[in-house]
Amino acid sequence: MNKKTTKLEAKELNAYYGDFHALKNINIAMEEKNVTAFIGPSGCGKSTFLRTFNRMNDYIDGFRTEGDILLDGRDIYAKDVRVDELRKEVGMVFQKPNPFPKSIFENVVYGLRIQGIKKKAVLEEAAEKSLRRSALWEEVKDKMDKSALALSGGQQQRLCIARALAISPSVLLMDEPASALDPLSTAKIEELIYELKNEYTIVIVTHNMQQAGRVSDHTAFFYMGELVEFSKTKTMFTSPQDNRTQNYITGRFG
Amino acid sequence: MTNSEKNRLKDKAFQVFGVFCTFIGLIVLAVFLFDIAIEGFSRIDWDFLTSLPSRRASRAGILTAWVGTLWILVLTAIIAFPLGVSAGIYLEEYSKKNRWTNFLEINISNLAGVPSIIYGLLGLEIFVRQMRLGGSLLAGALTLSLLILPIIIVTTREAIKAVPRSIRDGSFALGASKWQTVWNQVLPASFGGILTGIILSLSRAVGEAAPLIVIGALAYVPFTPDSPLDEFTVLPIQIFNWTSRPQAEFLTNAAGAIIVLLAITFLLNGIAVYLRNRQQRKVKW
Amino acid sequence: MRVSEKIIEGLLWLSAVITILITIGIIWVLLSESIAFFSEVSIVRFLTEKEWTPLFADKKFGIMPLVAGTLLTTFIAIAVALPLGLTIAIYLNEYAHARFKQVIKPMLEVLATIPTVVYGFFALTVVTPFLQGFIPGLAGFNALSAGIVMGIMIIPMISSLSEDAISAVPRSLREAAYGMGSTRLQTAFGVMVPAASSGIVVSVILGISRAVGETMIVAIAAGQQPRLTLNPLVPIETITTYIVQVSLGDVPHGSLEYRTIFAAGITLFIFTFALNNISFWIKKKYQEKYD
C-alpha cells in the first residue's frame, strides 16, 4: 500500500459542554480515501468528536473547543473559515434518516439550491449522478417528484447520502448511519461505504463492532472522552493494546 | 347500607353531576344560539346586509359594519402576521438561553394577560393622538395587532418547536445558513401550525369591541370606508349600539348582526380546526 | 451573504423587542396620564372617597365603587365557573371515555370563542328576563346576570387548565389510590385534586384576571351606575364599563374627565398584572416540584 496523505487531523483537542469536559486531549490523524470507524460505549464522546469536523456543535449553547482540527492542514476553527464553505467540503449523514419533507429531487439538490444554482439541467445532472453513486437511482428515477417521506427507511438513508454527495464533498461523516435500519438495508449501506471510499474520506461512528470490522480500515476507540487506542482495524480487533479496548471489544461492557 | 355501598352511591351521584355540569354549558350555548336564530334570522335579508345604518330600526342595515369588520380583519392580518411570526422565529431559532430571553418571554406572557380595553387606552394615546391617525381603520388595526401579537408569537413558537431537530441538522450539514434553514425547511414545515394560530387570533380580533370603542371607532358611520385612514365601525360595535337602545326592534337588528358576526367567527375557527387536523394527519417524522 | 444574514437576524430581533416596547408604551401611557390626574386629585381621595361622579357637577373621585362593581361581577363569575369547570375537569379525567372527551372538549372550547359582545346581549335579553321570573326585585341591569354569563364564558378556561393539571399528576398516585380500594370519587377528591391543587389555583387566578378585565358583558348587562354595594340585584358599574362610558361620550382630550379613564385603567392594569404574575410564580414553583 502506498503512503497516503493525511486528510483530517486533531491536535490536542479538548471540548466542553459548559463545565462538562467532553473530549480530553485528543490527537489523531486520518488518511485520505480511507474509512475510519469511531467506536466506544454511549457517552464516550465519539459523536461529539465526529461533529467537530463539520462544526455541527456550533449551535449548542455552551459548547466550546480548545486545540486544533485540521482539514487538509487548515484549521477549521480559524476565524476566517466560513462554516458553509466547510460543510460543502465535509458532508454528513445522520443516525436516523432525515429527509426533508419535500420531493426526492428537491432533497438531492437542496445543497446546490442554497448555493444559488438554479439551472434545471445542472440540478438534474447532479441529482442523477449522486443518486447513482448512492445506488438509489434505479429505485427512484421514475418518481423523482414524489415525497421523500414515502420511501422506506433504507432508501431514505441512501437518499440522505445522495444529498450529501450532491455538493461534492471530499469527506463524509456518518453518525451511526445504519443503526435505525433493518439488516438488509444495513448491508446495502455498508456495501455503499465500501464503494465510496475510492473517492471520499469517510469517518463513521458505530455501535456495532462487527460493522466497524467490516467497513473500516482504521478504528479509534473512545472511552470517557479519551481516545484510548487508534490503529489498523485488523490490529485493533486481533491484538488490542489497552485493557479497556480489550474489555469493550470482547463485550465486557457496552 | 354498608360504608362501601354508600361510597359507591356517592361515586355514581358524582358521575351524574359531572355529566350535568359538562352539558349545562353546552345546553346554555344551544339555548342561546336558538334564541338568537329565532330572533335574528327573520331580520336577515339582502336589504339588511346592504343598507346603511339608520335611526329607524326597520331601515337600518349592517353594510358599514361588516365592511368595516372585513377591513379590520385584513389590515390586522397584514400588520400582525409579519411581526408576530418574526418575533416567534427569533425567540425559537435565534435567541440564546439567557436572562434577556427569559425577560422577553415573561413579558410576552404578561402582555397576553393584559385586558383588551387597556390596549384601547394605549392605541388612543399612541395611534390616535401621537401619530394623529384619529379614529381610523389604521389606528384600529394597529391596536388590535398589538392585542393579538402575543397569541401569534406563542402559536408560532409551538409550530416551529414541532419541527424535528434532525431537519435543521440535515440542512445545516449541507452548508445552509441559519436563515436558509429557517426559510427553506422550518417555515414550510411549520406553516400549517402558524396559519392556524393566526386565524385563531384573527377570530379573536374580529369579536373585539372594547378597544375599538376606546380609540373612538364610531357606532354611526354613514358611509363605507374606502381607505385605511377613514373612520369606521365594526359588527361588535354595531351590536353593542343596538343592544343599548330601548326599542325592541333594535334588539332584533342586534340579533341579526350577531348571526353574521358568529358566522364569521365560526368560519374562521372552523378553518383553523380543519388546518390543525390536516396538519396532524400528515406523515409523522 | 453574511451581511444579509445579520440584517435578517436584526429584523427578527427587532420584532421581538417590539413586545417590550408595547409594555413600555402601556406603562408610559397609563402613568403619564394618571400622574397628571393625581396632581389634581389626591391619591388619598381616589382611594378613600366612597363615590365616583367625575362626570357630574359635584365631582367625587373615589375608585371604590368601580372596584366593588368589578369584584362583585368577578366573584359571581368565579362562583359559577369554578364548581362547573372543576367538576368538568374531574369528570372528563376520571370518568369519561376517551372518545367522549375528544368530542366534548372542542365543543366546550366554542364557549371561549364567542365574542363577548354577544354574551352581553345574551345576559341582557335572555338571562335577566329569565331570572326576573324567580327574583322579583331584580333590576333590568344587574351584576348577577352579567356575572353568571361571564362565568359561563370562563368555564372552558378553568376546565381545560384544571384538566391539564390533573392529568399531569403521576399515574402511580392514582393507581395507589385505586389499589387501596378507593372509588373514583375518593381518588379524585382525596388524591388527584390535592395533588393538582396549584394548577387548579392557577386556573382560577387566570379566570379572575380574565373576569376583572372583561368589558362588553358588564357594559351591556350590569349597568352604568357606580355604587358601593355587594347587592347583585341592582345596577352597578365596573372599571371597564366606566372607560367605555367615557369613550362613547364627548370628553375633551386633556381634561380631568379624560384623565379619569387612565386612572381607572392603571387600577385595572395593576390588578391584572398582579394576578398574572402570581399565577406565573405558582406555576414555576409547581413545575419545580414535579421535575
Short mmCIF file of C-alpha atoms in Angstrom, two decimals, chain B residues 7 10-11 14-15 17-19 21-26 28-29 32 35-36 83 86-87 89-90 94 100 103-104 107-111 113-115 117-119 121-122 124-126 129-130 146 149 153 177-180 207 209-210 213-214 236 239-240 243 251 254-255 258 261-262 265-266 269, chain C residues 1 5 8-9 12-13 15-20 22-23 25-26 28-30 33 84 87-88 90-91 95 100 104 107-108 110-111 113-115 117-118 121-122 124-126 152 183-186 189 209 213 215-216 219-220 240 243-244 247-248 253 258 261-262 265 268-269 272-273 276-277 280:
data_model
loop_
_atom_site.label_atom_id
_atom_site.label_comp_id
_atom_site.label_asym_id
_atom_site.label_seq_id
_atom_site.Cartn_x
_atom_site.Cartn_y
_atom_site.Cartn_z
CA ASN B 7 -69.31 5.20 48.71
CA LYS B 10 -71.75 8.80 46.07
CA ASP B 11 -69.50 7.85 43.22
CA PHE B 14 -70.98 12.47 41.20
CA GLN B 15 -70.86 10.86 37.81
CA PHE B 17 -73.46 15.51 38.39
CA GLY B 18 -70.39 15.50 36.14
CA VAL B 19 -72.48 14.76 33.05
CA CYS B 21 -72.07 20.08 34.52
CA THR B 22 -70.46 19.10 31.24
CA PHE B 23 -73.69 19.59 29.38
CA ILE B 24 -75.00 22.64 31.17
CA GLY B 25 -72.61 24.96 29.38
CA LEU B 26 -73.45 23.33 26.07
CA VAL B 28 -76.93 27.18 27.65
CA LEU B 29 -74.99 27.67 24.43
CA PHE B 32 -78.73 30.95 23.29
CA ASP B 35 -82.85 32.22 20.75
CA ILE B 36 -80.64 34.35 18.53
CA LEU B 83 -44.38 40.98 13.28
CA SER B 86 -40.72 37.17 13.04
CA ALA B 87 -40.74 37.52 16.81
CA ILE B 89 -38.81 32.84 14.82
CA TYR B 90 -36.37 35.00 16.74
CA TYR B 94 -32.05 32.67 17.24
CA TRP B 100 -32.70 38.73 28.34
CA PHE B 103 -37.34 38.54 30.27
CA LEU B 104 -38.75 38.68 26.74
CA ASN B 107 -43.06 39.98 29.11
CA ILE B 108 -44.96 38.25 26.32
CA SER B 109 -46.97 36.10 28.74
CA ASN B 110 -47.76 39.26 30.68
CA LEU B 111 -48.96 41.02 27.54
CA GLY B 113 -52.95 38.73 30.15
CA VAL B 114 -53.46 42.47 29.73
CA PRO B 115 -57.20 43.25 29.29
CA ILE B 117 -59.50 47.63 26.97
CA ILE B 118 -56.01 48.61 28.18
CA TYR B 119 -54.77 48.10 24.61
CA LEU B 121 -56.04 53.15 26.01
CA LEU B 122 -52.60 52.51 24.51
CA LEU B 124 -55.85 56.04 21.94
CA GLU B 125 -52.69 57.78 23.16
CA ILE B 126 -50.16 56.43 20.66
CA ARG B 129 -53.25 61.17 19.37
CA GLN B 130 -49.46 60.99 18.92
CA LEU B 146 -50.73 44.65 19.35
CA LEU B 149 -49.35 39.73 18.84
CA ILE B 153 -45.92 34.65 18.86
CA SER B 177 -27.05 29.18 6.79
CA LYS B 178 -29.40 29.74 9.68
CA TRP B 179 -31.82 31.85 7.66
CA GLN B 180 -31.70 29.48 4.67
CA GLY B 207 -65.03 39.88 18.06
CA ALA B 209 -65.40 45.84 20.62
CA ALA B 210 -63.92 47.43 23.76
CA ILE B 213 -64.68 51.91 21.28
CA VAL B 214 -61.88 53.40 23.36
CA PRO B 236 -69.40 44.15 17.51
CA ILE B 239 -74.31 45.12 18.02
CA PHE B 240 -73.36 46.94 21.21
CA THR B 243 -78.31 46.38 22.22
CA LEU B 251 -82.67 44.20 19.63
CA ALA B 254 -78.69 43.22 17.04
CA ALA B 255 -79.67 39.56 16.83
CA ILE B 258 -74.91 38.68 15.84
CA LEU B 261 -70.68 38.02 13.42
CA LEU B 262 -70.97 34.46 14.72
CA THR B 265 -66.16 33.78 13.95
CA PHE B 266 -67.21 30.17 13.47
CA ASN B 269 -62.43 28.80 13.83
CA MET C 1 -24.37 36.70 2.26
CA GLU C 5 -27.89 37.11 7.45
CA ILE C 8 -32.35 39.43 8.83
CA GLU C 9 -31.38 38.47 12.36
CA LEU C 12 -36.24 39.39 13.70
CA TRP C 13 -34.71 40.71 16.91
CA SER C 15 -39.84 42.25 16.05
CA ALA C 16 -39.25 40.51 19.36
CA VAL C 17 -38.18 43.77 21.00
CA ILE C 18 -41.43 45.42 19.89
CA THR C 19 -43.18 43.34 22.56
CA ILE C 20 -41.08 45.14 25.17
CA ILE C 22 -45.64 47.59 23.89
CA THR C 23 -45.25 47.03 27.62
CA GLY C 25 -45.92 52.01 25.93
CA ILE C 26 -48.75 50.73 28.12
CA TRP C 28 -45.91 55.05 29.99
CA VAL C 29 -49.38 55.96 28.68
CA LEU C 30 -51.13 54.88 31.86
CA GLU C 33 -51.95 60.48 32.20
CA LEU C 84 -68.66 23.78 36.98
CA THR C 87 -66.30 19.22 38.03
CA ILE C 88 -66.00 19.03 34.24
CA ILE C 90 -62.60 15.81 37.09
CA TYR C 91 -65.40 14.14 35.17
CA TYR C 95 -64.96 9.13 34.47
CA PHE C 100 -66.41 11.29 24.69
CA ILE C 104 -66.79 17.28 24.17
CA MET C 107 -67.44 21.83 21.90
CA LEU C 108 -66.66 23.41 25.26
CA VAL C 110 -66.63 27.02 21.40
CA LEU C 111 -67.81 28.82 24.54
CA THR C 113 -64.60 31.75 21.02
CA ILE C 114 -67.92 33.59 21.13
CA PRO C 115 -67.37 37.36 21.08
CA VAL C 117 -70.48 41.48 22.99
CA VAL C 118 -72.64 38.51 22.04
CA PHE C 121 -76.62 40.54 24.50
CA PHE C 122 -77.40 37.12 25.94
CA LEU C 124 -79.38 41.32 28.89
CA THR C 125 -82.07 39.74 26.73
CA VAL C 126 -82.22 36.15 27.96
CA ILE C 152 -70.15 30.54 31.55
CA THR C 183 -63.80 4.76 44.43
CA ARG C 184 -63.22 7.13 41.55
CA LEU C 185 -64.76 9.94 43.59
CA GLN C 186 -62.48 9.30 46.55
CA PHE C 189 -61.03 14.43 45.66
CA SER C 209 -57.84 38.09 35.84
CA GLY C 213 -60.68 42.84 32.62
CA THR C 215 -65.65 44.70 29.32
CA MET C 216 -68.54 44.18 26.95
CA ALA C 219 -71.00 47.25 29.86
CA ILE C 220 -74.16 45.84 28.29
CA THR C 240 -64.03 48.67 32.35
CA ILE C 243 -63.82 53.52 30.46
CA VAL C 244 -66.30 52.53 27.74
CA SER C 247 -65.08 56.77 25.44
CA LEU C 248 -68.59 56.86 24.00
CA HIS C 253 -58.74 65.48 25.37
CA TYR C 258 -60.47 62.42 30.14
CA ILE C 261 -60.12 56.76 32.34
CA PHE C 262 -56.35 56.40 32.64
CA GLY C 265 -57.09 51.96 33.57
CA LEU C 268 -57.27 47.71 36.34
CA PHE C 269 -53.77 47.11 34.98
CA THR C 272 -54.44 42.01 36.29
CA PHE C 273 -50.65 42.41 36.35
CA ASN C 276 -50.91 37.18 36.20
CA ASN C 277 -47.59 37.31 38.00
CA PHE C 280 -46.60 32.57 36.89
#
